[in-house]
Amino acid sequence: MHMRVITLTVNPVIDKSVSVAGISPNTKLRCSAPTYNPGGGGINVSRALKKLGSDSLCMYLAGGPTGHHLKQLLDHEGVEQLVVPIKGWTRDNLAVTDTSNNQQYRFGMPGPHVEKEEWEAILKQLEQYLKESDYLVASGKLSPGMPNDFYTQVAAIAQTKKARFVLDTSGEALIQASKSNIYIMKPNLGELSTLSGIDSISALELESIAKKFMDGHDCETLVVSLGAKGALLATKYEMEHVPTPTVLQKSTIGAGDSMVAGMIVSLLQGKTFSDMVKYGVACGAAATMHEGTQLCNKDDADKLYEWIKRQKNIPVKSI
Ligand SMILES: Nc1ncnc2c1ncn2[C@@H]1O[C@H](COP(=O)(O)OP(=O)(O)OP(=O)(O)O)[C@@H](O)[C@H]1O
Ligand SMILES: [Mg+2]
């Protein structure tokens, strides 16, 4: 059976980056010519998948001149797209690097207001496109105007279509969707705390909190990403800690999205959940080796994966 990958991004962004020599108030700051990159959870997963050699259909809501620009940028990268139009203008975020001290300032925008008919239109497209065994990867925040149960509605469509729903989001949208049937969830530590209703999680508590989550939810696989500490895989039957190699870290932007893309590539190759997390960790670490919003590069990811596989097996506890 041919398994397709569809990514879903409801609040995409154009990441605009500039540099300036010194930042001070009340003066005109002369910036370099900007560079533009497509961004937003699912869009980055599609871009990372492309870099890893896998195609996907990148489905997103976009509008206005910035929406057109986003489509051009993705066309340029050869990403197949399905754009659901909205009246509001797609947001653009700004990253300013101060070259006098190499500090980066990142300004994020909320995104356009999305009308009910607009978010309903993307649900209809999903109903039309999704087929049995497809991977549907929803990643990123909701736009203003969207209901917090939006991803719960997406999960219900995926379940009806027997597609595999992969979710990477945060806040109330994550809490609500976590009650659904989900194939893979990829919270980071902060997001797992939100899900568990606690302020923070220490390394000592992590496994028991993950187990509690798995016992209480209809989730096949939980992958908790731990930044420079790698990731924890939890299924109903096993738990495994995957360390990340130490790399020369330039920017962690896009690490989570590259990790999700790597996990999907591994699943498409029929690998186990354990190998899936190892390749995901390798791709996440590979993404941190490059400046700015650059995602993982396949050669780096493949080398890091070999390193991870060579590590002594980390105890797999029966739970
Ligand atoms: N400093 C680092 N060194 C090595 N690997 C890293 C580092 N930071 C992240 N990674 C890798 O990337 C994966 C995902 O990173 P992280 O846990 O920071 O995700 P996230 O918080 O969801 O990130 P994002 O900001 O992209 O949403 C980690 O599991 C790890 O494999
Ligand atoms: Mg993340």
mmCIF file of C-alpha atoms and ligand atoms in Angstrom:
data_model
loop_
_atom_site.group_PDB
_atom_site.id
_atom_site.type_symbol
_atom_site.label_atom_id
_atom_site.label_comp_id
_atom_site.label_asym_id
_atom_site.label_seq_id
_atom_site.Cartn_x
_atom_site.Cartn_y
_atom_site.Cartn_z
ATOM 1 C CA MET A 1 0.000 0.000 0.000
ATOM 2 C CA HIS A 2 1.348 3.432 -0.928
ATOM 3 C CA MET A 3 1.581 5.575 2.190
ATOM 4 C CA ARG A 4 1.446 9.267 1.594
ATOM 5 C CA VAL A 5 2.455 12.048 3.924
ATOM 6 C CA ILE A 6 0.275 15.114 4.275
ATOM 7 C CA THR A 7 1.397 17.980 6.473
ATOM 8 C CA LEU A 8 -1.037 20.514 7.875
ATOM 9 C CA THR A 9 -0.124 24.099 8.831
ATOM 10 C CA VAL A 10 -2.870 26.508 9.812
ATOM 11 C CA ASN A 11 -0.689 29.453 10.835
ATOM 12 C CA PRO A 12 2.296 29.473 8.457
ATOM 13 C CA VAL A 13 4.857 32.242 8.378
ATOM 14 C CA ILE A 14 7.516 33.897 6.307
ATOM 15 C CA ASP A 15 10.658 34.172 8.398
ATOM 16 C CA LYS A 16 12.363 37.411 7.473
ATOM 17 C CA SER A 17 15.965 37.699 8.679
ATOM 18 C CA VAL A 18 18.199 40.747 8.707
ATOM 19 C CA SER A 19 21.393 41.821 10.435
ATOM 20 C CA VAL A 20 22.430 45.143 11.881
ATOM 21 C CA ALA A 21 25.623 46.399 13.538
ATOM 22 C CA GLY A 22 24.440 47.398 17.004
ATOM 23 C CA ILE A 23 20.916 47.901 18.318
ATOM 24 C CA SER A 24 20.031 51.057 20.216
ATOM 25 C CA PRO A 25 16.741 52.905 20.740
ATOM 26 C CA ASN A 26 15.581 56.095 19.020
ATOM 27 C CA THR A 27 17.989 55.832 16.095
ATOM 28 C CA LYS A 28 17.430 54.579 12.587
ATOM 29 C CA LEU A 29 18.903 51.083 12.457
ATOM 30 C CA ARG A 30 20.330 50.319 8.999
ATOM 31 C CA CYS A 31 19.648 46.649 8.315
ATOM 32 C CA SER A 32 21.102 44.321 5.687
ATOM 33 C CA ALA A 33 18.909 43.207 2.773
ATOM 34 C CA PRO A 34 16.443 40.666 4.222
ATOM 35 C CA THR A 35 16.413 36.968 3.456
ATOM 36 C CA TYR A 36 13.086 35.127 3.416
ATOM 37 C CA ASN A 37 12.335 31.561 4.429
ATOM 38 C CA PRO A 38 9.076 29.650 4.566
ATOM 39 C CA GLY A 39 8.155 28.515 8.053
ATOM 40 C CA GLY A 40 5.499 27.224 10.441
ATOM 41 C CA GLY A 41 5.402 23.681 11.861
ATOM 42 C CA GLY A 42 3.958 21.533 9.081
ATOM 43 C CA ILE A 43 5.645 23.576 6.357
ATOM 44 C CA ASN A 44 9.014 22.960 7.963
ATOM 45 C CA VAL A 45 8.225 19.249 8.268
ATOM 46 C CA SER A 46 7.499 19.154 4.500
ATOM 47 C CA ARG A 47 10.708 21.062 3.746
ATOM 48 C CA ALA A 48 12.763 18.767 5.988
ATOM 49 C CA LEU A 49 11.129 15.683 4.422
ATOM 50 C CA LYS A 50 12.210 16.989 0.997
ATOM 51 C CA LYS A 51 15.785 17.406 2.243
ATOM 52 C CA LEU A 52 15.682 13.823 3.510
ATOM 53 C CA GLY A 53 14.436 12.554 0.137
ATOM 54 C CA SER A 54 10.690 12.091 0.853
ATOM 55 C CA ASP A 55 7.789 13.840 -0.822
ATOM 56 C CA SER A 56 4.736 15.135 1.001
ATOM 57 C CA LEU A 57 1.686 17.217 0.292
ATOM 58 C CA CYS A 58 1.964 20.455 2.224
ATOM 59 C CA MET A 59 -1.518 21.699 3.052
ATOM 60 C CA TYR A 60 -1.881 25.156 4.560
ATOM 61 C CA LEU A 61 -4.036 28.255 5.003
ATOM 62 C CA ALA A 62 -2.610 31.399 3.411
ATOM 63 C CA GLY A 63 -3.710 34.804 2.191
ATOM 64 C CA GLY A 64 -2.641 38.205 0.899
ATOM 65 C CA PRO A 65 0.633 39.122 -0.805
ATOM 66 C CA THR A 66 2.610 37.342 1.929
ATOM 67 C CA GLY A 67 0.599 34.203 1.191
ATOM 68 C CA HIS A 68 1.632 34.431 -2.501
ATOM 69 C CA HIS A 69 5.218 34.982 -1.487
ATOM 70 C CA LEU A 70 5.109 31.911 0.751
ATOM 71 C CA LYS A 71 3.835 29.797 -2.142
ATOM 72 C CA GLN A 72 6.667 31.071 -4.380
ATOM 73 C CA LEU A 73 9.269 30.237 -1.765
ATOM 74 C CA LEU A 74 7.911 26.706 -1.399
ATOM 75 C CA ASP A 75 7.613 26.258 -5.191
ATOM 76 C CA HIS A 76 11.270 27.164 -5.366
ATOM 77 C CA GLU A 77 12.077 24.318 -2.957
ATOM 78 C CA GLY A 78 9.959 21.894 -4.982
ATOM 79 C CA VAL A 79 7.416 21.273 -2.211
ATOM 80 C CA GLU A 80 4.018 20.067 -3.433
ATOM 81 C CA GLN A 81 1.324 22.318 -1.969
ATOM 82 C CA LEU A 82 -2.383 22.600 -1.454
ATOM 83 C CA VAL A 83 -3.250 26.131 -0.387
ATOM 84 C CA VAL A 84 -6.611 26.887 1.198
ATOM 85 C CA PRO A 85 -7.135 30.652 0.732
ATOM 86 C CA ILE A 86 -7.995 33.010 3.567
ATOM 87 C CA LYS A 87 -8.843 36.728 3.532
ATOM 88 C CA GLY A 88 -6.235 37.680 6.157
ATOM 89 C CA TRP A 89 -2.605 38.090 5.253
ATOM 90 C CA THR A 90 -0.133 35.375 6.164
ATOM 91 C CA ARG A 91 2.120 36.657 8.945
ATOM 92 C CA ASP A 92 5.815 37.358 8.703
ATOM 93 C CA ASN A 93 8.180 37.070 11.632
ATOM 94 C CA LEU A 94 11.364 39.046 11.991
ATOM 95 C CA ALA A 95 14.755 37.862 13.223
ATOM 96 C CA VAL A 96 17.406 40.518 13.714
ATOM 97 C CA THR A 97 21.023 39.548 14.321
ATOM 98 C CA ASP A 98 23.169 42.167 15.986
ATOM 99 C CA THR A 99 26.568 41.634 14.323
ATOM 100 C CA SER A 100 28.364 43.605 17.062
ATOM 101 C CA ASN A 101 27.753 40.823 19.613
ATOM 102 C CA ASN A 102 26.173 38.032 17.526
ATOM 103 C CA GLN A 103 22.940 38.109 19.546
ATOM 104 C CA GLN A 104 19.699 37.341 17.723
ATOM 105 C CA TYR A 105 16.352 38.990 18.479
ATOM 106 C CA ARG A 106 13.293 37.142 17.243
ATOM 107 C CA PHE A 107 9.928 38.875 16.876
ATOM 108 C CA GLY A 108 6.919 36.604 16.386
ATOM 109 C CA MET A 109 3.498 37.728 15.131
ATOM 110 C CA PRO A 110 0.148 36.180 16.067
ATOM 111 C CA GLY A 111 -0.993 35.508 12.494
ATOM 112 C CA PRO A 112 -4.166 36.533 10.686
ATOM 113 C CA HIS A 113 -7.662 36.048 12.032
ATOM 114 C CA VAL A 114 -9.150 32.947 10.425
ATOM 115 C CA GLU A 115 -12.900 32.811 9.779
ATOM 116 C CA LYS A 116 -14.999 29.743 10.558
ATOM 117 C CA GLU A 117 -15.661 29.020 6.859
ATOM 118 C CA GLU A 118 -11.921 29.176 6.225
ATOM 119 C CA TRP A 119 -10.824 26.643 8.829
ATOM 120 C CA GLU A 120 -13.794 24.482 7.929
ATOM 121 C CA ALA A 121 -12.601 24.543 4.310
ATOM 122 C CA ILE A 122 -9.272 22.949 5.253
ATOM 123 C CA LEU A 123 -11.125 20.235 7.233
ATOM 124 C CA LYS A 124 -13.163 19.517 4.081
ATOM 125 C CA GLN A 125 -9.970 19.248 2.029
ATOM 126 C CA LEU A 126 -8.605 16.776 4.561
ATOM 127 C CA GLU A 127 -11.766 14.704 4.324
ATOM 128 C CA GLN A 128 -11.302 14.608 0.588
ATOM 129 C CA TYR A 129 -7.577 13.855 0.476
ATOM 130 C CA LEU A 130 -6.888 11.540 3.394
ATOM 131 C CA LYS A 131 -6.727 7.840 2.644
ATOM 132 C CA GLU A 132 -6.168 4.757 4.730
ATOM 133 C CA SER A 133 -2.593 4.440 6.111
ATOM 134 C CA ASP A 134 -1.586 7.980 5.129
ATOM 135 C CA TYR A 135 0.457 9.929 7.640
ATOM 136 C CA LEU A 136 -1.155 13.214 8.569
ATOM 137 C CA VAL A 137 1.311 15.485 10.360
ATOM 138 C CA ALA A 138 -0.258 18.514 12.052
ATOM 139 C CA SER A 139 2.298 20.863 13.497
ATOM 140 C CA GLY A 140 2.283 24.387 14.845
ATOM 141 C CA LYS A 141 0.032 26.813 16.648
ATOM 142 C CA LEU A 142 -3.510 27.723 15.719
ATOM 143 C CA SER A 143 -4.354 31.126 14.235
ATOM 144 C CA PRO A 144 -6.470 33.703 16.078
ATOM 145 C CA GLY A 145 -10.157 32.893 15.573
ATOM 146 C CA MET A 146 -9.675 29.126 15.429
ATOM 147 C CA PRO A 147 -11.313 26.953 18.084
ATOM 148 C CA ASN A 148 -9.047 25.173 20.565
ATOM 149 C CA ASP A 149 -10.579 21.854 19.551
ATOM 150 C CA PHE A 150 -9.463 22.274 15.925
ATOM 151 C CA TYR A 151 -6.885 19.459 16.110
ATOM 152 C CA THR A 152 -9.475 17.301 17.883
ATOM 153 C CA GLN A 153 -11.634 17.688 14.776
ATOM 154 C CA VAL A 154 -8.630 16.855 12.587
ATOM 155 C CA ALA A 155 -7.948 13.744 14.692
ATOM 156 C CA ALA A 156 -11.554 12.612 14.238
ATOM 157 C CA ILE A 157 -11.241 12.878 10.448
ATOM 158 C CA ALA A 158 -7.944 10.963 10.517
ATOM 159 C CA GLN A 159 -9.560 8.237 12.611
ATOM 160 C CA THR A 160 -12.540 7.895 10.250
ATOM 161 C CA LYS A 161 -10.186 7.649 7.290
ATOM 162 C CA LYS A 162 -7.885 5.195 9.134
ATOM 163 C CA ALA A 163 -4.981 7.594 8.587
ATOM 164 C CA ARG A 164 -2.162 7.921 11.137
ATOM 165 C CA PHE A 165 -2.272 11.223 12.946
ATOM 166 C CA VAL A 166 0.992 12.764 14.111
ATOM 167 C CA LEU A 167 0.649 15.851 16.314
ATOM 168 C CA ASP A 168 3.160 18.471 17.401
ATOM 169 C CA THR A 169 1.527 21.507 18.940
ATOM 170 C CA SER A 170 1.302 23.324 22.257
ATOM 171 C CA GLY A 171 -1.005 24.976 24.783
ATOM 172 C CA GLU A 172 -4.754 24.478 24.998
ATOM 173 C CA ALA A 173 -4.952 23.040 21.452
ATOM 174 C CA LEU A 174 -2.582 20.264 22.564
ATOM 175 C CA ILE A 175 -4.488 19.589 25.795
ATOM 176 C CA GLN A 176 -7.779 19.249 23.936
ATOM 177 C CA ALA A 177 -6.403 17.105 21.102
ATOM 178 C CA SER A 178 -4.589 14.791 23.517
ATOM 179 C CA LYS A 179 -7.961 13.200 24.338
ATOM 180 C CA SER A 180 -8.163 11.930 20.739
ATOM 181 C CA ASN A 181 -6.776 8.868 19.060
ATOM 182 C CA ILE A 182 -3.235 9.853 18.085
ATOM 183 C CA TYR A 183 -0.569 7.747 16.398
ATOM 184 C CA ILE A 184 2.423 9.830 17.486
ATOM 185 C CA MET A 185 2.624 12.838 19.784
ATOM 186 C CA LYS A 186 5.856 14.790 20.031
ATOM 187 C CA PRO A 187 5.748 17.174 22.958
ATOM 188 C CA ASN A 188 8.920 18.721 24.321
ATOM 189 C CA LEU A 189 9.383 18.741 28.087
ATOM 190 C CA GLY A 190 7.443 22.003 28.541
ATOM 191 C CA GLU A 191 4.553 20.687 26.446
ATOM 192 C CA LEU A 192 4.471 17.414 28.407
ATOM 193 C CA SER A 193 4.241 19.515 31.597
ATOM 194 C CA THR A 194 1.278 21.398 30.093
ATOM 195 C CA LEU A 195 -0.337 18.070 29.211
ATOM 196 C CA SER A 196 0.224 16.745 32.712
ATOM 197 C CA GLY A 197 -1.003 19.931 34.401
ATOM 198 C CA ILE A 198 2.265 20.544 36.248
ATOM 199 C CA ASP A 199 4.809 23.362 36.181
ATOM 200 C CA SER A 200 7.940 21.420 35.356
ATOM 201 C CA ILE A 201 9.258 17.874 35.082
ATOM 202 C CA SER A 202 12.557 16.659 36.492
ATOM 203 C CA ALA A 203 14.584 13.870 34.892
ATOM 204 C CA LEU A 204 13.650 11.627 37.830
ATOM 205 C CA GLU A 205 9.924 11.988 37.216
ATOM 206 C CA LEU A 206 9.944 11.888 33.430
ATOM 207 C CA GLU A 207 9.386 8.170 32.937
ATOM 208 C CA SER A 208 6.575 7.895 35.452
ATOM 209 C CA ILE A 209 4.826 10.952 34.001
ATOM 210 C CA ALA A 210 5.143 9.534 30.474
ATOM 211 C CA LYS A 211 3.748 6.198 31.694
ATOM 212 C CA LYS A 212 0.847 7.916 33.404
ATOM 213 C CA PHE A 213 0.099 9.814 30.216
ATOM 214 C CA MET A 214 0.168 6.636 28.126
ATOM 215 C CA ASP A 215 -2.111 4.829 30.611
ATOM 216 C CA GLY A 216 -4.686 7.599 30.466
ATOM 217 C CA HIS A 217 -4.713 8.390 26.748
ATOM 218 C CA ASP A 218 -5.501 6.795 23.428
ATOM 219 C CA CYS A 219 -2.037 7.535 22.075
ATOM 220 C CA GLU A 220 0.008 4.871 20.296
ATOM 221 C CA THR A 221 3.425 6.476 20.689
ATOM 222 C CA LEU A 222 4.694 9.349 22.775
ATOM 223 C CA VAL A 223 8.045 10.878 21.864
ATOM 224 C CA VAL A 224 9.191 13.471 24.373
ATOM 225 C CA SER A 225 11.981 15.567 22.889
ATOM 226 C CA LEU A 226 14.536 16.698 25.442
ATOM 227 C CA GLY A 227 16.696 19.170 23.493
ATOM 228 C CA ALA A 228 20.390 18.397 24.025
ATOM 229 C CA LYS A 229 19.391 15.373 26.162
ATOM 230 C CA GLY A 230 17.832 13.495 23.226
ATOM 231 C CA ALA A 231 14.382 11.963 23.518
ATOM 232 C CA LEU A 232 12.236 9.518 25.441
ATOM 233 C CA LEU A 233 10.096 7.020 23.537
ATOM 234 C CA ALA A 234 7.058 5.621 25.327
ATOM 235 C CA THR A 235 4.572 3.140 23.928
ATOM 236 C CA LYS A 236 2.077 1.029 25.884
ATOM 237 C CA TYR A 237 4.745 -1.685 26.120
ATOM 238 C CA GLU A 238 8.188 -0.079 26.141
ATOM 239 C CA MET A 239 10.198 2.919 27.092
ATOM 240 C CA GLU A 240 13.543 3.901 25.701
ATOM 241 C CA HIS A 241 15.857 6.799 26.172
ATOM 242 C CA VAL A 242 17.740 7.903 23.055
ATOM 243 C CA PRO A 243 20.743 10.197 23.636
ATOM 244 C CA THR A 244 21.679 12.873 21.159
ATOM 245 C CA PRO A 245 25.261 13.244 19.959
ATOM 246 C CA THR A 246 27.071 16.388 21.028
ATOM 247 C CA VAL A 247 27.312 18.616 17.982
ATOM 248 C CA LEU A 248 28.613 22.120 17.386
ATOM 249 C CA GLN A 249 25.329 23.869 17.925
ATOM 250 C CA LYS A 250 24.605 26.958 15.798
ATOM 251 C CA SER A 251 20.809 27.363 16.022
ATOM 252 C CA THR A 252 18.121 25.142 17.492
ATOM 253 C CA ILE A 253 15.401 26.704 15.304
ATOM 254 C CA GLY A 254 13.662 23.918 13.378
ATOM 255 C CA ALA A 255 15.091 21.073 15.500
ATOM 256 C CA GLY A 256 11.642 19.812 16.502
ATOM 257 C CA ASP A 257 10.282 19.910 12.937
ATOM 258 C CA SER A 258 13.385 18.185 11.536
ATOM 259 C CA MET A 259 12.989 15.521 14.226
ATOM 260 C CA VAL A 260 9.363 14.859 13.229
ATOM 261 C CA ALA A 261 10.371 14.666 9.543
ATOM 262 C CA GLY A 262 13.109 12.150 10.390
ATOM 263 C CA MET A 263 10.661 9.983 12.347
ATOM 264 C CA ILE A 264 8.253 9.918 9.387
ATOM 265 C CA VAL A 265 11.035 8.974 6.935
ATOM 266 C CA SER A 266 11.964 6.087 9.200
ATOM 267 C CA LEU A 267 8.365 4.883 9.445
ATOM 268 C CA LEU A 268 7.993 5.064 5.638
ATOM 269 C CA GLN A 269 10.969 2.701 5.473
ATOM 270 C CA GLY A 270 9.146 0.264 7.734
ATOM 271 C CA LYS A 271 11.475 0.751 10.710
ATOM 272 C CA THR A 272 10.583 0.086 14.364
ATOM 273 C CA PHE A 273 9.523 2.838 16.775
ATOM 274 C CA SER A 274 12.925 2.552 18.412
ATOM 275 C CA ASP A 275 14.755 3.218 15.116
ATOM 276 C CA MET A 276 12.213 5.921 14.318
ATOM 277 C CA VAL A 277 13.184 7.894 17.427
ATOM 278 C CA LYS A 278 16.887 7.342 16.770
ATOM 279 C CA TYR A 279 16.595 8.798 13.270
ATOM 280 C CA GLY A 280 14.403 11.596 14.605
ATOM 281 C CA VAL A 281 17.020 12.504 17.211
ATOM 282 C CA ALA A 282 19.714 12.397 14.503
ATOM 283 C CA CYS A 283 17.688 14.785 12.300
ATOM 284 C CA GLY A 284 16.937 17.125 15.219
ATOM 285 C CA ALA A 285 20.631 17.271 16.131
ATOM 286 C CA ALA A 286 21.556 17.765 12.447
ATOM 287 C CA ALA A 287 19.251 20.805 12.317
ATOM 288 C CA THR A 288 21.122 22.454 15.201
ATOM 289 C CA MET A 289 24.417 22.321 13.261
ATOM 290 C CA HIS A 290 23.351 25.109 10.902
ATOM 291 C CA GLU A 291 22.727 28.810 11.277
ATOM 292 C CA GLY A 292 19.303 30.434 11.470
ATOM 293 C CA THR A 293 16.202 28.664 10.256
ATOM 294 C CA GLN A 294 18.065 26.003 8.235
ATOM 295 C CA LEU A 295 16.695 22.504 8.664
ATOM 296 C CA CYS A 296 18.517 19.182 8.794
ATOM 297 C CA ASN A 297 20.824 18.012 6.057
ATOM 298 C CA LYS A 298 20.607 14.330 5.087
ATOM 299 C CA ASP A 299 24.357 13.583 5.139
ATOM 300 C CA ASP A 300 24.740 14.987 8.648
ATOM 301 C CA ALA A 301 21.608 13.155 9.830
ATOM 302 C CA ASP A 302 22.771 9.814 8.386
ATOM 303 C CA LYS A 303 26.174 10.123 10.076
ATOM 304 C CA LEU A 304 24.628 11.043 13.437
ATOM 305 C CA TYR A 305 22.181 8.126 13.110
ATOM 306 C CA GLU A 306 25.101 5.700 12.709
ATOM 307 C CA TRP A 307 26.651 7.167 15.861
ATOM 308 C CA ILE A 308 23.390 6.783 17.811
ATOM 309 C CA LYS A 309 22.959 3.169 16.681
ATOM 310 C CA ARG A 310 26.507 2.371 17.843
ATOM 311 C CA GLN A 311 25.755 3.504 21.403
ATOM 312 C CA LYS A 312 25.291 0.780 23.996
ATOM 313 C CA ASN A 313 21.660 -0.001 24.178
ATOM 314 C CA ILE A 314 19.939 2.208 26.669
ATOM 315 C CA PRO A 315 17.894 0.063 29.054
ATOM 316 C CA VAL A 316 14.459 -0.670 27.722
ATOM 317 C CA LYS A 317 12.213 -1.115 30.707
ATOM 318 C CA SER A 318 9.100 -3.129 30.597
ATOM 319 C CA ILE A 319 6.287 -0.999 31.893
HETATM 320 N N1 LIG B 1 21.527 21.385 21.633
HETATM 321 C C1 LIG B 1 21.248 20.253 20.984
HETATM 322 N N2 LIG B 1 22.230 19.359 20.723
HETATM 323 C C2 LIG B 1 21.959 18.206 20.077
HETATM 324 N N3 LIG B 1 20.717 17.853 19.663
HETATM 325 C C3 LIG B 1 19.712 18.701 19.901
HETATM 326 C C4 LIG B 1 19.919 19.949 20.567
HETATM 327 N N4 LIG B 1 18.722 20.600 20.644
HETATM 328 C C5 LIG B 1 17.822 19.785 20.039
HETATM 329 N N5 LIG B 1 18.407 18.653 19.595
HETATM 330 C C6 LIG B 1 17.758 17.525 18.919
HETATM 331 O O1 LIG B 1 16.540 17.953 18.336
HETATM 332 C C7 LIG B 1 15.430 17.278 18.950
HETATM 333 C C8 LIG B 1 14.269 18.227 19.111
HETATM 334 O O2 LIG B 1 14.680 19.327 19.898
HETATM 335 P P1 LIG B 1 13.795 19.969 21.056
HETATM 336 O O3 LIG B 1 13.543 18.991 22.123
HETATM 337 O O4 LIG B 1 14.481 21.244 21.407
HETATM 338 O O5 LIG B 1 12.423 20.211 20.275
HETATM 339 P P2 LIG B 1 11.373 21.402 20.359
HETATM 340 O O6 LIG B 1 11.440 22.041 21.709
HETATM 341 O O7 LIG B 1 10.094 20.858 19.899
HETATM 342 O O8 LIG B 1 11.983 22.384 19.272
HETATM 343 P P3 LIG B 1 11.276 23.490 18.375
HETATM 344 O O9 LIG B 1 11.720 24.777 19.005
HETATM 345 O O10 LIG B 1 11.882 23.277 17.033
HETATM 346 O O11 LIG B 1 9.799 23.267 18.433
HETATM 347 C C9 LIG B 1 15.977 16.728 20.271
HETATM 348 O O12 LIG B 1 15.268 15.576 20.673
HETATM 349 C C10 LIG B 1 17.420 16.446 19.912
HETATM 350 O O13 LIG B 1 17.513 15.220 19.238
HETATM 351 MG MG MG B 2 8.447 21.948 19.095
#
